[in-house]
Coordinates of C-alpha atoms and ligand atoms in Angstrom, one line a residue:
M41 CA 150.7 173.2 157.9
S42 CA 149.2 173.2 161.5
L43 CA 149.5 176.5 163.6
I44 CA 151.9 174.4 166.1
Q45 CA 154.2 173.5 163.3
R46 CA 154.2 176.8 161.4
Y47 CA 155.0 178.8 164.9
R48 CA 156.9 176.1 166.7
G49 CA 159.7 178.6 167.7
Y50 CA 157.4 180.6 169.4
L51 CA 155.4 178.1 171.4
P52 CA 156.3 175.8 174.6
V53 CA 156.5 172.6 172.6
G54 CA 159.4 170.1 172.4
P55 CA 160.3 167.1 170.0
S56 CA 158.2 164.9 172.3
T57 CA 154.9 166.9 172.1
P58 CA 152.1 165.2 170.2
I59 CA 150.5 167.6 167.8
I60 CA 146.6 167.1 168.0
S61 CA 145.7 169.1 165.0
L62 CA 142.7 170.0 162.8
G63 CA 144.2 171.9 160.1
E64 CA 143.5 175.2 162.3
G65 CA 145.3 178.7 161.7
A66 CA 145.9 180.8 158.5
T67 CA 142.4 182.4 158.7
P68 CA 141.5 185.3 156.1
L69 CA 142.3 188.9 156.8
V70 CA 139.6 190.6 154.7
A71 CA 139.7 194.5 153.9
A72 CA 136.1 195.9 155.1
D73 CA 136.1 198.8 152.7
R74 CA 132.4 199.2 152.2
L75 CA 131.9 199.1 155.7
R76 CA 134.4 201.8 156.2
A77 CA 133.1 203.8 153.4
V78 CA 129.5 203.7 154.6
A79 CA 130.2 204.3 158.5
G80 CA 132.9 207.1 157.4
I81 CA 135.6 205.2 159.6
P82 CA 139.1 207.0 158.9
P83 CA 141.6 204.3 159.3
R84 CA 141.7 201.2 156.9
V85 CA 139.8 198.4 158.6
L86 CA 140.5 194.8 158.3
L87 CA 138.4 191.6 159.6
K88 CA 140.2 188.8 161.2
C89 CA 137.7 186.0 160.3
E90 CA 138.3 183.4 163.0
G91 CA 135.0 181.6 162.1
T92 CA 136.8 179.9 159.2
L93 CA 138.9 177.8 162.0
P94 CA 137.8 174.0 162.2
T95 CA 135.3 174.1 164.9
G96 CA 134.1 177.9 163.8
S97 CA 135.9 179.9 166.6
F98 CA 139.3 181.1 167.7
K99 CA 139.1 178.7 170.5
D100 CA 140.7 176.2 168.0
R101 CA 143.9 178.2 168.3
G102 CA 144.2 177.5 172.0
M103 CA 142.8 174.3 171.9
T104 CA 145.3 172.5 169.6
M105 CA 147.9 173.6 172.1
A106 CA 145.9 172.7 175.4
I107 CA 145.0 169.2 174.2
S108 CA 148.5 168.5 172.5
K109 CA 149.9 169.4 176.1
A110 CA 147.4 167.5 177.9
V111 CA 148.3 164.3 176.0
E112 CA 152.1 165.0 176.3
L113 CA 151.6 165.7 180.1
G114 CA 149.6 162.2 180.5
A115 CA 145.9 163.7 181.4
R116 CA 143.2 161.0 181.6
G117 CA 140.6 163.6 180.0
V118 CA 139.9 167.3 179.8
M119 CA 137.4 169.4 181.1
C120 CA 136.1 173.2 180.8
A121 CA 133.3 175.3 181.6
S122 CA 131.9 177.3 178.5
T123 CA 129.9 179.9 176.9
G124 CA 129.8 177.2 174.1
N125 CA 132.7 177.8 171.9
T126 CA 135.3 176.3 174.4
A127 CA 133.0 173.3 174.7
A128 CA 132.7 172.9 170.9
S129 CA 136.4 173.1 170.4
A130 CA 137.4 171.1 173.6
A131 CA 134.9 168.3 172.4
A132 CA 136.3 168.0 168.8
Y133 CA 140.0 168.1 169.7
A134 CA 139.4 165.7 172.6
A135 CA 137.8 163.0 170.3
K136 CA 140.7 163.7 167.9
A137 CA 143.2 163.0 171.0
D138 CA 140.9 159.8 172.2
L139 CA 140.5 161.7 175.5
P140 CA 137.0 161.9 177.4
C141 CA 135.7 165.3 177.6
V142 CA 133.5 166.9 180.3
V143 CA 132.1 170.3 179.9
L144 CA 129.9 172.7 182.2
I145 CA 127.5 175.1 180.3
P146 CA 125.2 177.4 181.7
G147 CA 121.8 175.9 181.5
G148 CA 119.6 177.7 178.6
A149 CA 122.2 180.2 177.9
I150 CA 124.4 179.0 175.0
A151 CA 123.7 179.1 171.3
L152 CA 122.3 175.8 169.4
G153 CA 125.2 175.7 167.0
K154 CA 127.7 175.2 169.7
L155 CA 125.5 172.6 171.8
S156 CA 125.1 170.8 168.8
Q157 CA 128.9 170.4 168.4
A158 CA 129.9 169.7 171.8
C159 CA 127.0 166.8 172.1
T160 CA 128.0 165.4 168.7
H161 CA 131.7 165.1 169.3
G162 CA 130.9 163.1 172.2
A163 CA 131.7 165.3 175.2
R164 CA 129.6 164.5 178.6
V165 CA 127.8 168.1 178.4
L166 CA 126.2 169.2 181.8
A167 CA 123.7 172.0 181.9
V168 CA 124.5 173.9 185.1
K169 CA 121.7 175.8 186.9
G170 CA 124.0 179.3 187.0
N171 CA 126.1 181.0 184.6
F172 CA 129.6 180.9 183.5
D173 CA 131.2 182.4 186.4
D174 CA 129.4 179.8 188.5
C175 CA 130.7 176.7 186.3
L176 CA 134.3 177.8 186.2
P177 CA 135.4 177.7 190.0
I178 CA 133.8 173.9 190.0
V179 CA 136.2 173.0 187.0
V180 CA 139.0 174.7 188.6
E181 CA 138.2 172.4 192.0
L182 CA 137.8 169.3 190.2
T183 CA 140.8 169.5 187.9
E184 CA 143.1 170.4 190.7
K185 CA 142.2 167.1 192.5
G186 CA 142.1 164.7 189.4
D187 CA 143.7 163.5 186.3
F188 CA 141.8 165.9 184.1
A189 CA 143.3 168.7 182.5
L190 CA 141.4 172.2 182.5
V191 CA 141.3 173.6 179.1
N192 CA 139.8 177.0 179.9
S193 CA 141.8 180.0 179.2
I194 CA 143.4 180.1 182.5
N195 CA 145.4 177.2 181.3
P196 CA 148.3 179.1 180.0
Y197 CA 148.7 176.8 176.7
R198 CA 145.5 178.4 175.6
L199 CA 146.8 181.8 175.6
Q200 CA 150.0 180.4 173.8
G201 CA 148.1 179.0 171.1
Q202 CA 145.7 181.9 170.7
K203 CA 148.8 184.5 170.4
T204 CA 149.3 182.9 166.8
A205 CA 146.6 185.2 165.5
A206 CA 148.5 188.3 166.1
F207 CA 151.5 186.7 164.3
E208 CA 149.3 186.0 161.4
I209 CA 148.1 189.4 161.4
C210 CA 151.5 190.8 161.2
D211 CA 152.6 188.2 158.7
A212 CA 149.8 189.3 156.6
L213 CA 150.4 193.0 156.7
G214 CA 154.4 193.0 157.0
C215 CA 154.0 195.3 160.2
A216 CA 151.8 195.7 163.0
P217 CA 148.6 197.1 162.9
T218 CA 147.9 200.5 164.4
Y219 CA 145.0 199.6 166.3
H220 CA 143.6 196.0 167.2
A221 CA 139.8 195.6 168.4
I222 CA 138.6 192.6 169.9
P223 CA 135.7 191.6 172.0
V224 CA 136.2 190.7 175.6
G225 CA 134.8 188.0 177.7
N226 CA 136.8 186.1 180.0
A227 CA 139.6 188.2 178.8
G228 CA 141.9 185.5 177.7
N229 CA 142.2 186.4 174.0
I230 CA 143.0 190.1 174.3
S231 CA 145.7 189.0 176.8
A232 CA 147.0 186.2 174.1
Y233 CA 146.9 188.9 171.3
W234 CA 148.9 191.5 173.2
M235 CA 151.4 188.7 174.1
G236 CA 151.7 187.8 170.3
F237 CA 152.1 191.3 169.2
T238 CA 154.8 192.2 171.8
E239 CA 156.7 188.8 171.1
Y240 CA 156.9 189.9 167.4
R241 CA 158.3 193.3 168.4
E242 CA 160.7 191.8 171.0
A243 CA 162.0 189.2 168.2
G244 CA 162.4 192.1 165.9
V245 CA 159.9 190.8 163.1
T246 CA 157.7 194.1 163.9
R247 CA 158.9 197.6 165.2
T248 CA 155.6 198.5 166.9
T249 CA 152.7 197.3 168.6
P250 CA 149.1 198.3 168.1
R251 CA 146.9 200.1 170.7
M252 CA 144.5 197.2 172.3
L253 CA 140.6 198.0 172.0
G254 CA 138.8 195.9 174.3
F255 CA 134.8 195.9 174.0
Q256 CA 132.6 194.2 176.5
A257 CA 128.8 193.9 176.2
A258 CA 126.8 196.8 178.2
G259 CA 125.1 194.1 180.2
A260 CA 128.3 192.2 180.9
A261 CA 130.9 194.9 181.0
P262 CA 132.9 194.4 184.6
M263 CA 136.2 195.8 183.4
V264 CA 134.4 199.0 182.2
L265 CA 132.7 199.4 185.5
G266 CA 135.6 198.2 187.8
H267 CA 133.7 195.5 189.5
P268 CA 132.2 192.2 188.8
V269 CA 128.6 192.0 187.7
A270 CA 126.4 189.7 189.5
R271 CA 123.9 188.8 186.8
P272 CA 125.6 189.4 183.3
E273 CA 123.2 189.8 180.3
T274 CA 123.5 190.2 176.6
I275 CA 122.6 188.8 173.3
A276 CA 126.4 188.2 172.7
T277 CA 126.4 184.8 175.0
A278 CA 130.1 184.3 174.1
I279 CA 131.0 187.3 176.1
R280 CA 128.4 186.9 178.9
I281 CA 130.8 186.9 181.7
G282 CA 130.5 188.9 184.9
N283 CA 134.0 188.2 186.5
P284 CA 137.1 187.5 183.8
A285 CA 139.4 185.2 185.0
N286 CA 142.1 187.1 183.1
W287 CA 141.2 190.4 184.2
E288 CA 144.6 191.5 185.3
K289 CA 146.3 190.3 182.3
A290 CA 143.7 191.9 179.9
R291 CA 144.2 195.4 182.2
R292 CA 148.0 195.5 181.5
A293 CA 147.5 194.7 177.9
I294 CA 145.3 197.7 177.6
D295 CA 147.3 200.0 179.7
E296 CA 150.5 199.1 178.3
S297 CA 149.6 199.3 174.7
G298 CA 148.1 202.7 175.2
G299 CA 144.5 201.1 174.3
R300 CA 141.1 201.2 175.9
I301 CA 138.2 199.2 177.2
D302 CA 134.7 200.3 176.3
S303 CA 131.4 198.6 176.1
V304 CA 128.8 198.3 173.2
T305 CA 124.9 198.0 173.8
D306 CA 123.3 194.9 172.4
D307 CA 121.8 197.1 169.8
E308 CA 125.1 198.4 168.5
I309 CA 126.5 194.9 168.6
L310 CA 123.6 193.9 166.4
E311 CA 123.9 196.7 164.0
A312 CA 127.6 195.8 163.4
Y313 CA 126.6 192.2 163.2
E314 CA 124.0 193.2 160.2
M315 CA 126.5 195.5 158.4
L316 CA 129.1 193.0 158.4
A317 CA 126.7 190.7 156.9
R318 CA 125.2 192.7 154.4
L319 CA 128.3 195.0 153.2
E320 CA 131.1 192.6 153.5
G321 CA 129.5 189.2 153.2
V322 CA 130.9 188.2 156.8
F323 CA 128.7 186.1 158.7
C324 CA 129.8 186.3 162.3
E325 CA 128.0 185.6 165.8
P326 CA 126.7 188.3 167.7
A327 CA 129.9 188.5 170.5
S328 CA 132.2 188.9 167.3
A329 CA 130.4 192.0 166.2
A330 CA 131.5 193.7 169.4
S331 CA 134.8 194.5 168.1
V332 CA 133.4 196.3 164.9
A333 CA 130.5 197.9 167.0
G334 CA 133.1 199.2 169.3
V335 CA 135.3 200.7 166.5
L336 CA 131.9 202.3 164.9
K337 CA 131.2 203.8 168.4
L338 CA 134.8 205.1 168.7
S339 CA 134.7 206.4 165.1
R340 CA 131.5 208.5 166.0
A341 CA 133.1 209.7 168.9
G342 CA 136.1 211.1 166.9
Y343 CA 138.6 208.7 168.5
F344 CA 140.2 208.1 164.9
D345 CA 140.1 211.6 163.6
G346 CA 143.1 212.3 161.9
A347 CA 144.1 208.6 161.6
D348 CA 143.4 208.3 157.9
D349 CA 146.8 206.3 157.5
A350 CA 146.3 204.0 160.4
V351 CA 145.2 200.4 160.2
V352 CA 142.8 199.1 162.6
T353 CA 142.4 195.1 162.3
C354 CA 139.2 193.6 164.1
T355 CA 138.9 190.1 165.7
L356 CA 135.7 188.5 164.3
T357 CA 136.1 185.7 167.1
G358 CA 133.2 183.1 165.8
H359 CA 131.0 182.1 162.7
G360 CA 127.6 183.2 162.3
L361 CA 126.4 179.7 162.1
K362 CA 126.9 179.0 165.6
D363 CA 123.9 181.1 166.8
P364 CA 121.0 180.5 164.0
D365 CA 118.3 181.4 166.4
T366 CA 119.7 185.2 166.6
A367 CA 120.2 185.4 163.1
M368 CA 116.5 184.2 162.2
K369 CA 115.0 186.5 164.8
R370 CA 116.1 189.3 162.8
A371 CA 116.0 188.2 159.4
E372 CA 113.2 188.2 157.1
R373 CA 111.6 184.7 156.8
P374 CA 111.2 182.9 153.3
K375 CA 108.1 184.0 151.7
E376 CA 105.9 181.0 150.5
I377 CA 105.1 181.2 146.9
E378 CA 103.4 179.0 144.1
A379 CA 105.9 177.1 141.7
T380 CA 105.7 179.7 138.8
S381 CA 107.8 182.3 137.4
E382 CA 105.2 184.7 138.1
A383 CA 105.0 183.9 141.2
V384 CA 108.7 184.5 141.6
L385 CA 108.6 188.0 139.8
R386 CA 105.6 189.1 142.0
A387 CA 107.1 188.1 145.3
V388 CA 111.0 189.8 144.5
G389 CA 109.3 192.8 142.7
L390 CA 111.5 192.5 139.6
G391 CA 110.5 193.2 136.2
E392 CA 109.5 190.6 133.5
K393 CA 113.1 189.7 132.5
M394 CA 114.3 190.2 136.0
E395 CA 116.3 193.4 134.9
A396 CA 115.8 195.8 137.5
L397 CA 114.4 196.2 141.0
T398 CA 111.2 197.9 141.1
T399 CA 110.6 198.0 144.7
Ligands
PLP497 C1 135.2 183.1 174.0 C2 134.7 183.8 172.8 C3 134.8 185.3 173.2 C4 135.4 185.9 174.3 O1 137.0 185.6 174.2 P1 137.6 185.6 175.8 O2 139.0 185.0 175.7 O3 136.8 185.1 176.6 O4 137.7 187.2 176.1 C5 134.4 186.3 172.4 N1 133.8 185.7 171.1 C6 133.5 184.4 170.9 C7 133.0 184.0 169.7 C8 134.0 183.4 172.0 O5 133.8 182.1 171.6

């Protein structure tokens, strides 16, 4: 069942809304017990793995809504600015809906997997000489004038779709988590989760709401600094944004929930990225690991002390395959060997019957 069908009662859709779906929704919530034990994190840690969505990031939750509404409202095409995943998702759902799609990306600053998706789905991809913050106003201007629908997260239907991730977490747990940790870029997703958590409480499905913990990359942390960042820099390109469009909404989510916004360095992001891959078998993209990097940072600072009965859920926003370059810059390259069993044993340092590690 598509997420629009499943959560129809909570979404602004009517009988005449066509549902443009690629089978999104129902992503896994995975216990991170090894990571928790290794890092000594007091609360239970659960990972909401959004990389399993159709195009490999949470953007699909918002895009199924944005594109369905664009079709319903008679748009002639769709347009977005993107650090990559919005482009990939818009291109795929636009293809499904038979709508032309134009995307503006910051030249040279988007991950290869995302670019390959947008191009293969047939979007008109334009590399702008500038960063994400330069692209978005152009899209706003052109969509205000024309027949193309804007499908960035300032499109309210995007956040409506994205709030369903909060519903799924509560449905899986049977209650709301104590804390929810999430990467923050343009700040739409944290706002969407807060909307979902509060709507479920208001509907009486849950009794509480979590504290929202938002994490920006240290080189792109306008909300932490309290002012826009002119030249945002981080290895986590999906959150390389210096002036988030949903700043105010996100601020409210953090304040109303009693949560916090903090920053994590690229080294902390990559540490969490590697721990997730090696301890939990979860391959996410660098920006996604910011949520877990933030939880590790707060845990070390004693933020969760005494919270052993608490549950912290972390959104892993996108799949690791999105950014193969970052992965292979860090990983050990395959060793080249002769095609013999001896060469294999020598290379891996295992005994004759491969029974034990000797190195
Ligand atoms: C879009 C994106 C983000 C940031 O989400 P915002 O809603 O812009 O804050 C984080 N991680 C990934 C992988 C993304 O694609």
